[in-house]
Amino acid sequence: MTDALRLLVIEDNDALRASLGELLTGAGHVVSLVADGRAGLQHALTDPPDVVVLDLGLPGLDGVRVCQALRERADRHIPILMLTARDTLDDKLRGFDVGADDYLVKPFANEELLARCLALSRRHRAGASHVQRIGTLEIDRRSGQVRRAGRVLDLRQTALRILLILADAWPRPVTRSELIRRLWGDDPPESDPLRTHLYLLRQALDKPFDAPMLVTIHEVGFRLEADV
Ligand code: CA
């Protein structure tokens, strides 16, 4: 059994909100359901949940604005799982800029949503802050800044997203297909941009240092290895 989480769902689609409520309550969590951004923000500020499941497209105050306001006004880091209607890179980048911790593209599998909520709350509880440390690597999820051995790494958006996915899973490996799905949903680009982004990530994360942290596991995928 896992611990029950306190979850806040901010979703304006009545059917989806109701089904999320059923799903999450059915899994043993305590769920608050809110249909609009302004009320959701207020709820999150006055009674901070373990995880906010936040729809991007909301009337009035949209998901990006809610996310921004929550980051500015909450006295601690509240993990946010952003739901996006389409898997557009723009939405992801915009969402990341304002501090969403993770994304899920609609339509999504119920198990996936549950797994992401658990992962977010675990990470948050384990770290008790928005900074995750793996060896000398420090990932600040609020600012998006990453340091290794005290040195700030210059990471482009997609390379940073890959690093965050690997850090979420750490110390487990992430398969190539999971990486692609998490980056591009069900509509991956036809070329093989993952190779390019992994190369860029390695250039920033590993090249200046002695030991590589991004490790390829043959026929499995990729994982981070602590350097100390
Ligand atoms: Ca919506």
CSV table of C-alpha atoms and ligand atoms in Angstrom, one decimal:
chain,number,residue,atom,x,y,z
A,1,MET,CA,0.0,0.0,0.0
A,2,THR,CA,1.2,3.5,-0.8
A,3,ASP,CA,0.4,6.5,1.4
A,4,ALA,CA,-2.7,8.4,0.5
A,5,LEU,CA,-2.0,11.6,-1.2
A,6,ARG,CA,-3.9,14.9,-1.0
A,7,LEU,CA,-4.5,15.8,-4.6
A,8,LEU,CA,-6.0,18.9,-6.1
A,9,VAL,CA,-7.4,18.6,-9.6
A,10,ILE,CA,-8.0,21.8,-11.6
A,11,GLU,CA,-9.9,20.8,-14.8
A,12,ASP,CA,-12.8,22.6,-16.5
A,13,ASN,CA,-14.0,19.6,-18.5
A,14,ASP,CA,-16.8,18.2,-16.4
A,15,ALA,CA,-16.5,14.6,-17.6
A,16,LEU,CA,-12.8,14.5,-17.3
A,17,ARG,CA,-12.8,16.1,-13.9
A,18,ALA,CA,-15.4,13.6,-12.6
A,19,SER,CA,-13.4,10.7,-14.0
A,20,LEU,CA,-10.2,11.9,-12.5
A,21,GLY,CA,-12.0,12.2,-9.2
A,22,GLU,CA,-13.2,8.7,-9.4
A,23,LEU,CA,-9.8,7.3,-10.6
A,24,LEU,CA,-7.8,9.1,-7.9
A,25,THR,CA,-10.3,8.5,-5.1
A,26,GLY,CA,-10.6,4.9,-6.2
A,27,ALA,CA,-6.8,4.6,-5.8
A,28,GLY,CA,-7.1,5.7,-2.2
A,29,HIS,CA,-6.2,9.3,-2.4
A,30,VAL,CA,-8.0,12.3,-1.0
A,31,VAL,CA,-9.1,14.5,-3.9
A,32,SER,CA,-10.4,18.0,-4.3
A,33,LEU,CA,-12.0,18.9,-7.6
A,34,VAL,CA,-12.1,22.4,-8.9
A,35,ALA,CA,-13.3,23.6,-12.3
A,36,ASP,CA,-11.6,27.0,-12.7
A,37,GLY,CA,-8.2,28.4,-12.4
A,38,ARG,CA,-8.8,31.2,-10.0
A,39,ALA,CA,-10.6,29.0,-7.5
A,40,GLY,CA,-8.0,26.3,-7.9
A,41,LEU,CA,-5.2,28.7,-7.2
A,42,GLN,CA,-7.0,29.9,-4.1
A,43,HIS,CA,-7.5,26.4,-2.9
A,44,ALA,CA,-3.8,25.4,-3.5
A,45,LEU,CA,-2.6,28.5,-1.6
A,46,THR,CA,-4.9,28.1,1.4
A,47,ASP,CA,-4.7,24.3,1.7
A,48,PRO,CA,-1.6,23.1,-0.1
A,49,PRO,CA,-2.0,19.6,-1.6
A,50,ASP,CA,0.7,17.0,-2.2
A,51,VAL,CA,0.3,17.4,-5.9
A,52,VAL,CA,-1.7,19.7,-8.2
A,53,VAL,CA,-3.1,18.1,-11.4
A,54,LEU,CA,-3.5,21.2,-13.5
A,55,ASP,CA,-5.2,21.5,-16.9
A,56,LEU,CA,-3.4,23.9,-19.3
A,57,GLY,CA,-6.5,25.2,-21.0
A,58,LEU,CA,-8.8,26.8,-18.4
A,59,PRO,CA,-11.2,29.6,-18.8
A,60,GLY,CA,-10.3,32.8,-16.9
A,61,LEU,CA,-7.0,32.0,-15.4
A,62,ASP,CA,-5.3,29.4,-17.6
A,63,GLY,CA,-2.9,26.7,-16.4
A,64,VAL,CA,0.2,28.7,-17.2
A,65,ARG,CA,-1.1,31.7,-15.1
A,66,VAL,CA,-2.1,29.4,-12.2
A,67,CYS,CA,1.3,27.8,-12.3
A,68,GLN,CA,3.1,31.1,-12.3
A,69,ALA,CA,1.0,32.5,-9.5
A,70,LEU,CA,1.5,29.4,-7.4
A,71,ARG,CA,5.3,29.6,-7.8
A,72,GLU,CA,5.3,33.2,-6.9
A,73,ARG,CA,2.9,33.1,-4.0
A,74,ALA,CA,3.1,29.7,-2.3
A,75,ASP,CA,5.5,29.6,0.6
A,76,ARG,CA,6.8,26.1,-0.5
A,77,HIS,CA,7.1,24.1,-3.7
A,78,ILE,CA,3.9,22.4,-4.6
A,79,PRO,CA,4.5,19.7,-7.3
A,80,ILE,CA,2.4,20.4,-10.4
A,81,LEU,CA,1.5,17.9,-13.1
A,82,MET,CA,0.3,19.8,-16.1
A,83,LEU,CA,-2.2,18.3,-18.5
A,84,THR,CA,-1.9,19.5,-22.0
A,85,ALA,CA,-4.5,18.8,-24.7
A,86,ARG,CA,-2.0,18.5,-27.5
A,87,ASP,CA,1.5,17.4,-27.5
A,88,THR,CA,2.9,20.7,-28.7
A,89,LEU,CA,6.4,21.5,-27.8
A,90,ASP,CA,5.5,25.1,-27.3
A,91,ASP,CA,3.1,24.2,-24.6
A,92,LYS,CA,5.7,22.1,-22.8
A,93,LEU,CA,8.3,24.8,-23.0
A,94,ARG,CA,6.0,27.5,-21.9
A,95,GLY,CA,4.8,25.3,-19.0
A,96,PHE,CA,8.3,24.4,-18.0
A,97,ASP,CA,9.3,28.1,-18.0
A,98,VAL,CA,6.6,28.8,-15.4
A,99,GLY,CA,7.6,25.9,-13.3
A,100,ALA,CA,5.4,22.8,-13.9
A,101,ASP,CA,7.2,19.7,-12.6
A,102,ASP,CA,5.8,17.3,-15.2
A,103,TYR,CA,3.5,17.0,-18.1
A,104,LEU,CA,0.9,14.6,-19.3
A,105,VAL,CA,-0.6,14.7,-22.8
A,106,LYS,CA,-4.3,14.0,-23.2
A,107,PRO,CA,-5.5,11.4,-23.7
A,108,PHE,CA,-3.5,9.6,-21.1
A,109,ALA,CA,-3.6,6.2,-19.4
A,110,ASN,CA,-5.0,6.2,-15.9
A,111,GLU,CA,-2.0,4.2,-14.6
A,112,GLU,CA,0.3,6.8,-16.1
A,113,LEU,CA,-1.4,9.6,-14.2
A,114,LEU,CA,-1.3,7.7,-11.0
A,115,ALA,CA,2.3,6.8,-11.4
A,116,ARG,CA,3.3,10.4,-12.2
A,117,CYS,CA,1.4,11.8,-9.1
A,118,LEU,CA,3.2,9.3,-6.9
A,119,ALA,CA,6.6,10.0,-8.4
A,120,LEU,CA,6.1,13.8,-7.9
A,121,SER,CA,5.0,13.5,-4.3
A,122,ARG,CA,7.8,11.0,-3.5
A,123,ARG,CA,10.4,13.2,-5.0
A,124,HIS,CA,9.0,16.2,-3.2
A,125,ARG,CA,8.9,14.5,0.1
A,126,ALA,CA,12.3,13.0,-0.3
A,127,GLY,CA,13.9,16.2,-1.2
A,128,ALA,CA,11.7,18.5,1.0
A,129,SER,CA,12.8,21.2,-1.4
A,130,HIS,CA,12.8,21.9,-5.1
A,131,VAL,CA,16.4,20.9,-5.4
A,132,GLN,CA,17.2,17.3,-6.3
A,133,ARG,CA,20.8,16.0,-5.7
A,134,ILE,CA,22.3,13.0,-7.5
A,135,GLY,CA,26.0,12.8,-6.6
A,136,THR,CA,27.4,16.3,-7.3
A,137,LEU,CA,24.5,17.1,-9.6
A,138,GLU,CA,22.0,19.6,-8.4
A,139,ILE,CA,18.8,20.2,-10.2
A,140,ASP,CA,16.7,23.2,-9.1
A,141,ARG,CA,13.2,22.5,-10.4
A,142,ARG,CA,12.0,25.9,-9.6
A,143,SER,CA,14.6,27.9,-11.6
A,144,GLY,CA,15.5,25.1,-14.1
A,145,GLN,CA,19.1,25.6,-13.1
A,146,VAL,CA,21.4,22.6,-13.1
A,147,ARG,CA,24.8,22.4,-11.5
A,148,ARG,CA,27.4,19.7,-11.5
A,149,ALA,CA,30.3,19.9,-9.1
A,150,GLY,CA,29.2,23.5,-8.5
A,151,ARG,CA,29.4,24.5,-12.2
A,152,VAL,CA,26.2,25.7,-13.9
A,153,LEU,CA,25.4,23.6,-16.9
A,154,ASP,CA,24.1,25.3,-20.1
A,155,LEU,CA,21.2,23.0,-21.1
A,156,ARG,CA,18.8,23.6,-23.9
A,157,GLN,CA,15.1,22.9,-23.2
A,158,THR,CA,14.9,19.4,-24.6
A,159,ALA,CA,18.2,18.3,-23.1
A,160,LEU,CA,17.0,19.6,-19.8
A,161,ARG,CA,13.7,17.8,-20.2
A,162,ILE,CA,15.6,14.5,-20.8
A,163,LEU,CA,17.7,15.1,-17.7
A,164,LEU,CA,14.6,15.8,-15.6
A,165,ILE,CA,13.0,12.6,-16.8
A,166,LEU,CA,16.1,10.6,-16.0
A,167,ALA,CA,16.3,12.3,-12.6
A,168,ASP,CA,12.7,11.5,-11.9
A,169,ALA,CA,13.3,7.8,-12.6
A,170,TRP,CA,16.7,7.7,-10.9
A,171,PRO,CA,18.2,5.3,-10.0
A,172,ARG,CA,16.1,3.3,-12.4
A,173,PRO,CA,16.8,3.4,-16.1
A,174,VAL,CA,14.4,4.9,-18.7
A,175,THR,CA,13.8,3.1,-21.9
A,176,ARG,CA,14.3,4.8,-25.2
A,177,SER,CA,10.6,4.5,-26.1
A,178,GLU,CA,9.5,6.0,-22.8
A,179,LEU,CA,11.8,8.9,-23.3
A,180,ILE,CA,10.4,9.5,-26.7
A,181,ARG,CA,6.8,9.2,-25.4
A,182,ARG,CA,7.5,11.6,-22.5
A,183,LEU,CA,9.1,14.1,-24.8
A,184,TRP,CA,6.8,14.0,-27.8
A,185,GLY,CA,3.7,12.0,-26.8
A,186,ASP,CA,2.2,9.7,-29.4
A,187,ASP,CA,3.4,12.0,-32.2
A,188,PRO,CA,7.2,11.8,-32.2
A,189,PRO,CA,9.1,13.6,-34.9
A,190,GLU,CA,10.0,11.4,-37.9
A,191,SER,CA,13.8,12.0,-37.8
A,192,ASP,CA,15.7,10.8,-34.7
A,193,PRO,CA,16.1,14.0,-32.7
A,194,LEU,CA,16.6,12.0,-29.5
A,195,ARG,CA,20.1,11.2,-30.6
A,196,THR,CA,20.8,14.9,-31.1
A,197,HIS,CA,19.4,15.9,-27.8
A,198,LEU,CA,21.2,13.1,-26.0
A,199,TYR,CA,24.4,14.3,-27.6
A,200,LEU,CA,23.8,17.9,-26.5
A,201,LEU,CA,23.0,16.7,-23.0
A,202,ARG,CA,26.2,14.7,-22.8
A,203,GLN,CA,28.2,17.7,-24.0
A,204,ALA,CA,26.9,19.8,-21.2
A,205,LEU,CA,26.5,17.2,-18.4
A,206,ASP,CA,29.5,15.0,-19.0
A,207,LYS,CA,32.1,16.4,-21.3
A,208,PRO,CA,33.8,18.8,-18.9
A,209,PHE,CA,34.0,16.1,-16.2
A,210,ASP,CA,36.0,12.9,-15.7
A,211,ALA,CA,33.1,10.4,-15.1
A,212,PRO,CA,30.0,10.3,-17.3
A,213,MET,CA,26.7,10.5,-15.4
A,214,LEU,CA,24.5,9.7,-18.4
A,215,VAL,CA,25.0,6.0,-19.0
A,216,THR,CA,23.6,4.0,-21.9
A,217,ILE,CA,22.5,0.5,-20.9
A,218,HIS,CA,22.6,-1.8,-23.8
A,219,GLU,CA,19.2,-2.9,-25.0
A,220,VAL,CA,17.5,-1.2,-22.0
A,221,GLY,CA,17.8,2.5,-22.2
A,222,PHE,CA,19.5,5.3,-20.3
A,223,ARG,CA,20.1,6.1,-16.7
A,224,LEU,CA,21.9,8.6,-14.5
A,225,GLU,CA,24.8,7.4,-12.4
A,226,ALA,CA,25.9,9.3,-9.3
A,227,ASP,CA,29.4,10.6,-9.7
A,228,VAL,CA,30.4,10.3,-6.1
B,1,CA,CA,-9.5,22.5,-20.5
